[in-house]
Structures are given as C-alpha cells and as structure tokens.
Amino acid sequence: MKTILVTGAAGFIGFHLAQRLLQRGDRVIGLDNLNEYYDHTLKHARLAELEREPGFGFHRLDLADDDGIRQLFTSYRFDAVAHLAAQAGVRYSLENPHAYVKSNIHGFLNILEGCRHHTVPHLVYASTSSVYGANTGMPFSVHGGADHPLTIYAATKRADELMAHSYASLFGVPCTGLRFFTVYGPYGRPDMALFIFLKAMLAGETIPVFNNGEMQRDFTFVDDIVEGFVRAIDHPATPNAAWDGNHPDPATSSAPYRLYNIGNQSPVRLMDMIRVLEKHSGMTARLQMLPMQPGDVPATYADASDLQRDLGFTPKTTIDEGVRRFVEWYRRYYNIA
C-alpha cells in the first residue's frame, strides 16, 4: 500500500483520481482549500464521497500556506505526490491574474520544496493543453515548443513545467507533467462548456456558442485522464540517456523529467458536441452564436503517442459514450427526470 498525497482532492479530476487510488488499496491524503471559484456544494459532495473510504484523510489547506504545506510533508512519508490543485479557468485568468500566480506558482513551489526536502520518489502534476497557446501545428506534440501562451493561466502552468525541470535537475526530484486536453465527465466543473450547455438546455435557456460553433476540442473523458495519471504515478520519471543539449527535447531531459499529453486524439467540433448533448438529453439547444473570446484557441488536438509507448495506454472513450455518462450523472445528481 502506497501513501499518496492528492492535492485538489475535492476538485473534479482530483476527486476521481483519489477514488481510483483508494479502490486499488492505496492510502490517500487529500488536500484542498475548498475555495468558492465555483459552487462549493459540488466540492463538498465530492469530498463526502471520499470520506466514506477508510483509507482517506483530508486536510483543508491552501497551497500558498508555506508553514501549512511544510507541516503536511513533515507529518507523512509520501510515496508519491499527485498535484492537481490549481486556480483553474482560462477566462477567469483575464479578471483575476493574481489568483493564478498565488496558487499555480507560489503554491507549486511549496509542493516542489516539500518533495525536495522529504525525498518524495515521484511528483506527478497536472499541466494543460493551454500551454500550446498560439501554436497551430497539429497534433500538438510534447516534443515541440510551447512558449507562446495566450493567457496568464497557461503561462503559470508552463512556468510549473519549467520549475519542475529545475528541481529535477538541481535536486534529483523525479517530475512528470501531464498536459490534459478538455476534460469532461461526471462531477465536472460547472464553468466548463459541457456543464454550462446541459444546464441551459434542461432549463430551456439559450447557450453561448463561441466562434460560431467552429471551435474544435480534443474532449477527453475523466476516466481516461485518471488512467493515464495512475500509470504515470507508477512509472517515475527517469533521465533520458540520449538527451542532447545541442538539440534539446522539451519532453525529456538528462534529469528525471517527463512531459506527456493526455488527449483523446480525436478533435470534435463544438457544434457536433452540442448535437451529441441533444441526443442524450432529449432536448433541443437554443444557440446564441458569438465570436471568439480573448485567450481562446480555435482547435486542440493531442499527439499522445508517448503515453502509449511509455505507459501502455491510449484514451479511448468516445464522445458519444462520455456525454451519455455525463448526462446520466447530471440527471441523477440534480434529481432531474
């Protein structure tokens, strides 16, 4: 049995990951500050599910609480750290950039310091497809550049990747970063498109459709994200003996450092996703067609071949199956016939 710290345990992906680790017999120590970026009742519902499990312990703690994080690492001997806590949301980063620096940079530094001083065998942390920013060459590859982020959110997550590399290089902390592509599924975040759309459709309200529905996203079901995360936890990053500083590979290093994309490798037009939502909800969407918003990109598309090669896994849940399961959960959770 491993003891694993899961930060952001009351969040969407952190909750699902903690559940999966508990189900396989690990001891999970969850951390979350339970902030009110979105409806906190959903966070408390997730947490209540986890607290039914005997192997789960919880600490309400902010990542930027230096003393609190130091004490947490002193109190346990972690076999791995799964770091998912962050200030999320692309559009909110235009309104409150300081929150992103506090959580995603200051907070991540505290996690790195904890791993360094307590010799944690592996840190696996969530990054995002948003780091690809202005890149247009697709599919997005971890072996290409990601140095033109379009939002503060993306910039902080790219900074996390670079900070992780410095700790892997200087202190030998094995670090694996996972770039997630448009995650959706049960217990999802209410600020995400699928949640917003279904809520509006069931209420008979108009839904905003940006870029006139021509956006494409590599929608990835949460169970696939979790499977990739668990496999990464179990395969600590190691140095790449063939790494060449004259031709540096951004995804590997002479230090114990790795980056992977986790995406479905099958981009879906926003309008097509809406049609699938209509199919499984039995509702017709009322659309308000709008232009592209600042910070948005027209398309995302993951090259997840490294994930398959190194960890033996490729996301495979179809948009039809994933949306069906999300709609079923939504109706059950909100008691909608």
mmCIF file of C-alpha atoms in Angstrom:
data_model
loop_
_atom_site.group_PDB
_atom_site.id
_atom_site.type_symbol
_atom_site.label_atom_id
_atom_site.label_comp_id
_atom_site.label_asym_id
_atom_site.label_seq_id
_atom_site.Cartn_x
_atom_site.Cartn_y
_atom_site.Cartn_z
ATOM 1 C CA MET A 1 0.000 0.000 0.000
ATOM 2 C CA LYS A 2 1.326 3.404 -1.012
ATOM 3 C CA THR A 3 0.644 6.685 0.757
ATOM 4 C CA ILE A 4 -0.131 9.278 -1.905
ATOM 5 C CA LEU A 5 -0.826 12.985 -1.473
ATOM 6 C CA VAL A 6 -3.558 14.161 -3.854
ATOM 7 C CA THR A 7 -3.810 17.939 -3.959
ATOM 8 C CA GLY A 8 -7.102 19.351 -5.203
ATOM 9 C CA ALA A 9 -8.840 16.219 -3.902
ATOM 10 C CA ALA A 10 -12.237 17.957 -3.784
ATOM 11 C CA GLY A 11 -11.809 19.148 -7.362
ATOM 12 C CA PHE A 12 -13.117 17.439 -10.475
ATOM 13 C CA ILE A 13 -10.089 15.374 -11.543
ATOM 14 C CA GLY A 14 -8.539 15.133 -8.082
ATOM 15 C CA PHE A 15 -11.729 13.547 -6.751
ATOM 16 C CA HIS A 16 -11.801 10.894 -9.479
ATOM 17 C CA LEU A 17 -8.089 10.171 -9.062
ATOM 18 C CA ALA A 18 -8.398 9.836 -5.275
ATOM 19 C CA GLN A 19 -11.320 7.430 -5.743
ATOM 20 C CA ARG A 20 -9.316 5.287 -8.138
ATOM 21 C CA LEU A 21 -6.272 5.147 -5.851
ATOM 22 C CA LEU A 22 -8.425 4.213 -2.856
ATOM 23 C CA GLN A 23 -10.149 1.488 -4.867
ATOM 24 C CA ARG A 24 -6.833 -0.154 -5.650
ATOM 25 C CA GLY A 25 -5.826 -0.102 -1.970
ATOM 26 C CA ASP A 26 -3.644 2.988 -1.626
ATOM 27 C CA ARG A 27 -3.832 5.339 1.325
ATOM 28 C CA VAL A 28 -4.779 8.812 0.072
ATOM 29 C CA ILE A 29 -4.138 12.061 1.891
ATOM 30 C CA GLY A 30 -6.267 14.735 0.255
ATOM 31 C CA LEU A 31 -5.573 18.459 0.279
ATOM 32 C CA ASP A 32 -7.956 21.198 -0.848
ATOM 33 C CA ASN A 33 -8.735 24.761 0.209
ATOM 34 C CA LEU A 34 -12.413 24.382 -0.834
ATOM 35 C CA ASN A 35 -12.442 27.850 -2.373
ATOM 36 C CA GLU A 36 -15.570 29.292 -3.949
ATOM 37 C CA TYR A 37 -14.335 29.759 -7.511
ATOM 38 C CA TYR A 38 -17.441 27.731 -8.400
ATOM 39 C CA ASP A 39 -20.342 26.281 -6.411
ATOM 40 C CA HIS A 40 -18.656 24.830 -3.328
ATOM 41 C CA THR A 41 -21.549 22.428 -2.673
ATOM 42 C CA LEU A 42 -20.232 20.282 -5.533
ATOM 43 C CA LYS A 43 -16.794 20.202 -3.876
ATOM 44 C CA HIS A 44 -18.323 19.175 -0.564
ATOM 45 C CA ALA A 45 -20.321 16.437 -2.310
ATOM 46 C CA ARG A 46 -17.153 15.020 -3.845
ATOM 47 C CA LEU A 47 -15.381 15.219 -0.508
ATOM 48 C CA ALA A 48 -18.253 13.443 1.246
ATOM 49 C CA GLU A 49 -17.895 10.560 -1.226
ATOM 50 C CA LEU A 50 -14.178 10.257 -0.455
ATOM 51 C CA GLU A 51 -14.612 10.472 3.300
ATOM 52 C CA ARG A 52 -16.683 7.276 3.220
ATOM 53 C CA GLU A 53 -13.478 5.412 2.370
ATOM 54 C CA PRO A 54 -11.378 4.199 5.344
ATOM 55 C CA GLY A 55 -8.079 4.892 3.569
ATOM 56 C CA PHE A 56 -8.767 8.597 3.037
ATOM 57 C CA GLY A 57 -7.565 11.506 5.172
ATOM 58 C CA PHE A 58 -8.219 15.163 4.446
ATOM 59 C CA HIS A 59 -6.519 18.491 5.168
ATOM 60 C CA ARG A 60 -8.207 21.785 4.353
ATOM 61 C CA LEU A 61 -5.173 23.790 3.364
ATOM 62 C CA ASP A 62 -4.142 26.428 0.848
ATOM 63 C CA LEU A 63 -1.157 25.692 -1.388
ATOM 64 C CA ALA A 64 0.268 29.143 -0.642
ATOM 65 C CA ASP A 65 0.286 28.469 3.125
ATOM 66 C CA ASP A 66 4.042 27.951 3.465
ATOM 67 C CA ASP A 67 4.020 26.712 7.054
ATOM 68 C CA GLY A 68 0.971 24.525 6.499
ATOM 69 C CA ILE A 69 2.481 22.759 3.493
ATOM 70 C CA ARG A 70 5.791 22.256 5.313
ATOM 71 C CA GLN A 71 3.948 20.690 8.241
ATOM 72 C CA LEU A 72 1.959 18.426 5.930
ATOM 73 C CA PHE A 73 5.113 16.987 4.380
ATOM 74 C CA THR A 74 6.643 16.577 7.834
ATOM 75 C CA SER A 75 3.602 14.658 9.091
ATOM 76 C CA TYR A 76 3.601 11.944 6.391
ATOM 77 C CA ARG A 77 6.036 9.962 4.309
ATOM 78 C CA PHE A 78 4.574 10.162 0.818
ATOM 79 C CA ASP A 79 5.390 7.536 -1.789
ATOM 80 C CA ALA A 80 4.163 9.932 -4.480
ATOM 81 C CA VAL A 81 2.529 13.317 -4.844
ATOM 82 C CA ALA A 82 -0.307 13.773 -7.347
ATOM 83 C CA HIS A 83 -0.608 17.522 -7.750
ATOM 84 C CA LEU A 84 -3.893 18.702 -9.242
ATOM 85 C CA ALA A 85 -4.730 21.706 -7.055
ATOM 86 C CA ALA A 86 -4.593 24.951 -9.029
ATOM 87 C CA GLN A 87 -6.542 28.037 -9.871
ATOM 88 C CA ALA A 88 -8.295 26.829 -12.989
ATOM 89 C CA GLY A 89 -10.223 28.613 -15.728
ATOM 90 C CA VAL A 90 -8.906 30.308 -18.845
ATOM 91 C CA ARG A 91 -11.358 33.215 -18.887
ATOM 92 C CA TYR A 92 -11.212 33.940 -15.147
ATOM 93 C CA SER A 93 -7.458 34.492 -15.508
ATOM 94 C CA LEU A 94 -8.270 37.638 -17.503
ATOM 95 C CA GLU A 95 -10.159 39.011 -14.480
ATOM 96 C CA ASN A 96 -8.024 37.892 -11.545
ATOM 97 C CA PRO A 97 -4.459 37.080 -12.632
ATOM 98 C CA HIS A 98 -3.058 37.412 -9.096
ATOM 99 C CA ALA A 99 -5.013 34.322 -8.000
ATOM 100 C CA TYR A 100 -3.155 32.271 -10.621
ATOM 101 C CA VAL A 101 0.288 33.411 -9.530
ATOM 102 C CA LYS A 102 -0.548 32.738 -5.873
ATOM 103 C CA SER A 103 -1.893 29.224 -6.419
ATOM 104 C CA ASN A 104 -0.173 27.972 -9.543
ATOM 105 C CA ILE A 105 3.325 29.377 -8.991
ATOM 106 C CA HIS A 106 3.740 30.117 -5.280
ATOM 107 C CA GLY A 107 1.677 27.050 -4.390
ATOM 108 C CA PHE A 108 3.528 24.802 -6.813
ATOM 109 C CA LEU A 109 6.854 25.991 -5.407
ATOM 110 C CA ASN A 110 5.710 24.848 -1.953
ATOM 111 C CA ILE A 111 4.905 21.402 -3.369
ATOM 112 C CA LEU A 112 8.302 21.201 -5.069
ATOM 113 C CA GLU A 113 10.029 22.198 -1.836
ATOM 114 C CA GLY A 114 8.106 19.544 0.076
ATOM 115 C CA CYS A 115 9.146 16.886 -2.421
ATOM 116 C CA ARG A 116 12.748 18.072 -2.333
ATOM 117 C CA HIS A 117 13.225 18.193 1.424
ATOM 118 C CA HIS A 118 11.360 14.942 2.102
ATOM 119 C CA THR A 119 12.783 12.938 -0.819
ATOM 120 C CA VAL A 120 9.438 12.071 -2.378
ATOM 121 C CA PRO A 121 10.054 9.347 -5.006
ATOM 122 C CA HIS A 122 7.813 10.916 -7.661
ATOM 123 C CA LEU A 123 5.862 14.109 -8.291
ATOM 124 C CA VAL A 124 3.179 13.883 -10.978
ATOM 125 C CA TYR A 125 1.460 17.183 -11.702
ATOM 126 C CA ALA A 126 -1.336 18.423 -13.929
ATOM 127 C CA SER A 127 -0.498 20.731 -16.793
ATOM 128 C CA THR A 128 -2.759 21.734 -19.663
ATOM 129 C CA SER A 129 -3.101 21.831 -23.428
ATOM 130 C CA SER A 130 -3.450 25.606 -22.994
ATOM 131 C CA VAL A 131 0.357 25.844 -22.852
ATOM 132 C CA TYR A 132 0.418 25.334 -26.638
ATOM 133 C CA GLY A 133 -1.193 28.773 -26.962
ATOM 134 C CA ALA A 134 -0.511 30.337 -30.336
ATOM 135 C CA ASN A 135 0.816 27.080 -31.825
ATOM 136 C CA THR A 136 -1.123 25.978 -34.901
ATOM 137 C CA GLY A 137 0.840 22.897 -35.990
ATOM 138 C CA MET A 138 -1.279 19.875 -35.085
ATOM 139 C CA PRO A 139 -1.450 17.447 -33.476
ATOM 140 C CA PHE A 140 0.270 19.183 -30.570
ATOM 141 C CA SER A 141 3.407 17.300 -29.564
ATOM 142 C CA VAL A 142 5.302 17.450 -26.286
ATOM 143 C CA HIS A 143 8.467 17.395 -28.384
ATOM 144 C CA GLY A 144 7.660 20.788 -29.916
ATOM 145 C CA GLY A 145 7.782 24.223 -28.357
ATOM 146 C CA ALA A 146 5.146 25.593 -26.010
ATOM 147 C CA ASP A 147 6.417 29.084 -25.372
ATOM 148 C CA HIS A 148 3.612 31.323 -26.648
ATOM 149 C CA PRO A 149 0.806 31.014 -24.067
ATOM 150 C CA LEU A 150 -2.205 33.257 -24.633
ATOM 151 C CA THR A 151 -3.447 33.601 -21.034
ATOM 152 C CA ILE A 152 -1.967 34.015 -17.570
ATOM 153 C CA TYR A 153 -3.457 30.626 -16.686
ATOM 154 C CA ALA A 154 -1.485 28.957 -19.477
ATOM 155 C CA ALA A 155 1.644 30.935 -18.620
ATOM 156 C CA THR A 156 1.535 29.792 -14.985
ATOM 157 C CA LYS A 157 1.122 26.161 -15.989
ATOM 158 C CA ARG A 158 4.031 26.412 -18.410
ATOM 159 C CA ALA A 159 6.045 28.002 -15.594
ATOM 160 C CA ASP A 160 5.214 24.954 -13.462
ATOM 161 C CA GLU A 161 6.732 22.694 -16.104
ATOM 162 C CA LEU A 162 9.933 24.747 -16.129
ATOM 163 C CA MET A 163 10.107 24.900 -12.328
ATOM 164 C CA ALA A 164 9.684 21.135 -12.186
ATOM 165 C CA HIS A 165 12.597 20.715 -14.576
ATOM 166 C CA SER A 166 14.826 22.895 -12.417
ATOM 167 C CA TYR A 167 14.026 20.781 -9.324
ATOM 168 C CA ALA A 168 14.600 17.573 -11.278
ATOM 169 C CA SER A 169 17.968 18.932 -12.444
ATOM 170 C CA LEU A 170 19.192 20.541 -9.222
ATOM 171 C CA PHE A 171 17.836 18.142 -6.617
ATOM 172 C CA GLY A 172 17.000 14.941 -8.486
ATOM 173 C CA VAL A 173 13.251 15.181 -7.797
ATOM 174 C CA PRO A 174 11.566 12.880 -10.361
ATOM 175 C CA CYS A 175 8.850 15.001 -12.010
ATOM 176 C CA THR A 176 6.234 14.049 -14.589
ATOM 177 C CA GLY A 177 3.910 16.666 -16.089
ATOM 178 C CA LEU A 178 0.647 15.678 -17.781
ATOM 179 C CA ARG A 179 -0.924 18.063 -20.276
ATOM 180 C CA PHE A 180 -4.678 17.497 -20.127
ATOM 181 C CA PHE A 181 -6.950 18.120 -23.124
ATOM 182 C CA THR A 182 -10.510 19.394 -22.381
ATOM 183 C CA VAL A 183 -11.531 17.014 -19.609
ATOM 184 C CA TYR A 184 -15.222 16.260 -19.063
ATOM 185 C CA GLY A 185 -17.380 13.749 -17.201
ATOM 186 C CA PRO A 186 -19.421 13.175 -14.009
ATOM 187 C CA TYR A 187 -18.803 15.640 -11.171
ATOM 188 C CA GLY A 188 -17.305 18.031 -13.733
ATOM 189 C CA ARG A 189 -16.671 21.724 -13.152
ATOM 190 C CA PRO A 190 -19.732 23.962 -13.626
ATOM 191 C CA ASP A 191 -17.661 26.538 -15.544
ATOM 192 C CA MET A 192 -16.857 24.081 -18.340
ATOM 193 C CA ALA A 193 -18.740 24.108 -21.640
ATOM 194 C CA LEU A 194 -20.467 20.720 -21.335
ATOM 195 C CA PHE A 195 -21.849 21.567 -17.894
ATOM 196 C CA ILE A 196 -22.952 25.074 -18.938
ATOM 197 C CA PHE A 197 -24.631 23.780 -22.089
ATOM 198 C CA LEU A 198 -26.549 20.934 -20.463
ATOM 199 C CA LYS A 199 -27.733 23.106 -17.585
ATOM 200 C CA ALA A 200 -29.054 25.718 -20.016
ATOM 201 C CA MET A 201 -30.673 23.160 -22.318
ATOM 202 C CA LEU A 202 -32.566 21.475 -19.490
ATOM 203 C CA ALA A 203 -33.760 24.897 -18.296
ATOM 204 C CA GLY A 204 -34.835 25.938 -21.809
ATOM 205 C CA GLU A 205 -32.278 28.738 -21.863
ATOM 206 C CA THR A 206 -30.032 29.963 -24.671
ATOM 207 C CA ILE A 207 -26.440 28.743 -24.682
ATOM 208 C CA PRO A 208 -23.497 30.887 -25.838
ATOM 209 C CA VAL A 209 -21.583 29.290 -28.711
ATOM 210 C CA PHE A 210 -18.259 30.985 -29.388
ATOM 211 C CA ASN A 211 -16.503 31.137 -32.753
ATOM 212 C CA ASN A 212 -19.904 30.317 -34.262
ATOM 213 C CA GLY A 213 -19.525 26.715 -33.174
ATOM 214 C CA GLU A 214 -16.423 26.116 -35.289
ATOM 215 C CA MET A 215 -14.125 25.524 -32.298
ATOM 216 C CA GLN A 216 -12.610 22.047 -32.148
ATOM 217 C CA ARG A 217 -11.610 20.404 -28.889
ATOM 218 C CA ASP A 218 -9.923 17.112 -28.079
ATOM 219 C CA PHE A 219 -12.564 16.184 -25.475
ATOM 220 C CA THR A 220 -11.123 13.609 -23.058
ATOM 221 C CA PHE A 221 -13.262 11.638 -20.617
ATOM 222 C CA VAL A 222 -12.174 11.893 -16.980
ATOM 223 C CA ASP A 223 -11.703 8.124 -16.566
ATOM 224 C CA ASP A 224 -9.092 8.196 -19.328
ATOM 225 C CA ILE A 225 -7.299 11.099 -17.656
ATOM 226 C CA VAL A 226 -7.240 9.187 -14.368
ATOM 227 C CA GLU A 227 -5.938 6.007 -16.011
ATOM 228 C CA GLY A 228 -3.066 7.956 -17.545
ATOM 229 C CA PHE A 229 -2.352 9.677 -14.225
ATOM 230 C CA VAL A 230 -2.237 6.402 -12.279
ATOM 231 C CA ARG A 231 0.104 4.838 -14.809
ATOM 232 C CA ALA A 232 2.361 7.882 -14.602
ATOM 233 C CA ILE A 233 2.449 7.646 -10.792
ATOM 234 C CA ASP A 234 3.606 4.039 -11.087
ATOM 235 C CA HIS A 235 6.387 4.880 -13.573
ATOM 236 C CA PRO A 236 8.667 7.522 -12.011
ATOM 237 C CA ALA A 237 10.432 9.806 -14.452
ATOM 238 C CA THR A 238 13.985 8.831 -15.302
ATOM 239 C CA PRO A 239 16.772 10.636 -17.176
ATOM 240 C CA ASN A 240 16.900 10.253 -20.941
ATOM 241 C CA ALA A 241 20.387 8.922 -21.628
ATOM 242 C CA ALA A 242 20.150 10.096 -25.254
ATOM 243 C CA TRP A 243 19.190 13.685 -24.369
ATOM 244 C CA ASP A 244 21.345 16.154 -26.294
ATOM 245 C CA GLY A 245 21.764 19.754 -25.166
ATOM 246 C CA ASN A 246 22.643 20.773 -28.716
ATOM 247 C CA HIS A 247 19.231 19.541 -29.836
ATOM 248 C CA PRO A 248 17.174 19.661 -26.616
ATOM 249 C CA ASP A 249 13.979 17.644 -26.453
ATOM 250 C CA PRO A 250 11.420 19.644 -24.410
ATOM 251 C CA ALA A 251 9.614 16.482 -23.244
ATOM 252 C CA THR A 252 12.613 14.743 -21.653
ATOM 253 C CA SER A 253 15.911 15.659 -20.030
ATOM 254 C CA SER A 254 19.207 14.432 -18.683
ATOM 255 C CA ALA A 255 17.365 14.886 -15.371
ATOM 256 C CA PRO A 256 14.461 12.667 -14.183
ATOM 257 C CA TYR A 257 11.797 14.674 -16.027
ATOM 258 C CA ARG A 258 8.984 13.821 -18.447
ATOM 259 C CA LEU A 259 6.060 15.525 -20.158
ATOM 260 C CA TYR A 260 3.072 13.725 -21.683
ATOM 261 C CA ASN A 261 -0.111 14.733 -23.461
ATOM 262 C CA ILE A 262 -3.304 13.019 -22.327
ATOM 263 C CA GLY A 263 -5.915 13.575 -25.007
ATOM 264 C CA ASN A 264 -8.410 11.536 -26.985
ATOM 265 C CA GLN A 265 -6.550 12.235 -30.260
ATOM 266 C CA SER A 266 -9.892 12.904 -31.940
ATOM 267 C CA PRO A 267 -10.915 16.585 -32.085
ATOM 268 C CA VAL A 268 -14.665 17.277 -32.115
ATOM 269 C CA ARG A 269 -16.375 20.410 -33.452
ATOM 270 C CA LEU A 270 -18.288 22.299 -30.789
ATOM 271 C CA MET A 271 -21.484 22.046 -32.850
ATOM 272 C CA ASP A 272 -21.046 18.278 -33.119
ATOM 273 C CA MET A 273 -20.653 18.000 -29.354
ATOM 274 C CA ILE A 274 -23.854 20.015 -28.914
ATOM 275 C CA ARG A 275 -25.672 17.577 -31.212
ATOM 276 C CA VAL A 276 -24.488 14.660 -29.050
ATOM 277 C CA LEU A 277 -25.735 16.517 -25.966
ATOM 278 C CA GLU A 278 -29.107 16.962 -27.652
ATOM 279 C CA LYS A 279 -29.243 13.259 -28.454
ATOM 280 C CA HIS A 280 -28.615 12.091 -24.898
ATOM 281 C CA SER A 281 -30.565 14.812 -23.085
ATOM 282 C CA GLY A 282 -33.603 14.667 -25.369
ATOM 283 C CA MET A 283 -33.525 18.478 -25.535
ATOM 284 C CA THR A 284 -33.012 20.920 -28.391
ATOM 285 C CA ALA A 285 -30.352 23.557 -27.854
ATOM 286 C CA ARG A 286 -31.192 27.231 -28.349
ATOM 287 C CA LEU A 287 -27.993 28.773 -29.672
ATOM 288 C CA GLN A 288 -26.527 32.266 -29.429
ATOM 289 C CA MET A 289 -23.703 32.397 -31.953
ATOM 290 C CA LEU A 290 -20.803 34.576 -30.779
ATOM 291 C CA PRO A 291 -17.281 35.476 -31.967
ATOM 292 C CA MET A 292 -14.101 34.013 -30.478
ATOM 293 C CA GLN A 293 -13.271 35.171 -26.954
ATOM 294 C CA PRO A 294 -9.863 36.571 -25.936
ATOM 295 C CA GLY A 295 -7.489 33.789 -24.889
ATOM 296 C CA ASP A 296 -9.392 31.051 -26.738
ATOM 297 C CA VAL A 297 -7.787 28.976 -29.476
ATOM 298 C CA PRO A 298 -9.673 27.605 -32.491
ATOM 299 C CA ALA A 299 -8.622 23.982 -32.027
ATOM 300 C CA THR A 300 -6.764 21.494 -29.837
ATOM 301 C CA TYR A 301 -5.525 18.084 -30.901
ATOM 302 C CA ALA A 302 -3.235 15.846 -28.836
ATOM 303 C CA ASP A 303 -0.425 13.636 -30.027
ATOM 304 C CA ALA A 304 -0.480 11.090 -27.174
ATOM 305 C CA SER A 305 1.899 8.590 -28.787
ATOM 306 C CA ASP A 306 4.470 8.950 -25.984
ATOM 307 C CA LEU A 307 1.808 7.973 -23.457
ATOM 308 C CA GLN A 308 1.140 4.792 -25.437
ATOM 309 C CA ARG A 309 4.828 3.997 -25.898
ATOM 310 C CA ASP A 310 5.994 4.609 -22.321
ATOM 311 C CA LEU A 311 2.901 3.861 -20.220
ATOM 312 C CA GLY A 312 0.998 1.473 -22.481
ATOM 313 C CA PHE A 313 -2.200 3.496 -22.546
ATOM 314 C CA THR A 314 -4.252 5.470 -25.056
ATOM 315 C CA PRO A 315 -7.509 7.280 -24.152
ATOM 316 C CA LYS A 316 -10.376 5.551 -25.914
ATOM 317 C CA THR A 317 -13.748 6.752 -24.541
ATOM 318 C CA THR A 318 -15.799 8.110 -27.455
ATOM 319 C CA ILE A 319 -17.606 11.441 -27.221
ATOM 320 C CA ASP A 320 -20.925 9.592 -27.558
ATOM 321 C CA GLU A 321 -20.208 7.284 -24.614
ATOM 322 C CA GLY A 322 -18.677 10.013 -22.476
ATOM 323 C CA VAL A 323 -21.512 12.501 -22.997
ATOM 324 C CA ARG A 324 -24.102 9.782 -22.294
ATOM 325 C CA ARG A 325 -22.446 9.023 -18.957
ATOM 326 C CA PHE A 326 -22.170 12.714 -18.088
ATOM 327 C CA VAL A 327 -25.858 13.349 -18.833
ATOM 328 C CA GLU A 328 -26.891 10.325 -16.774
ATOM 329 C CA TRP A 329 -24.835 11.560 -13.816
ATOM 330 C CA TYR A 330 -26.180 15.119 -14.142
ATOM 331 C CA ARG A 331 -29.826 13.984 -14.105
ATOM 332 C CA ARG A 332 -29.179 11.698 -11.138
ATOM 333 C CA TYR A 333 -27.155 14.219 -9.113
ATOM 334 C CA TYR A 334 -29.630 17.077 -9.632
ATOM 335 C CA ASN A 335 -32.660 14.762 -9.471
ATOM 336 C CA ILE A 336 -33.911 15.692 -12.942
ATOM 337 C CA ALA A 337 -36.277 13.174 -14.529
#
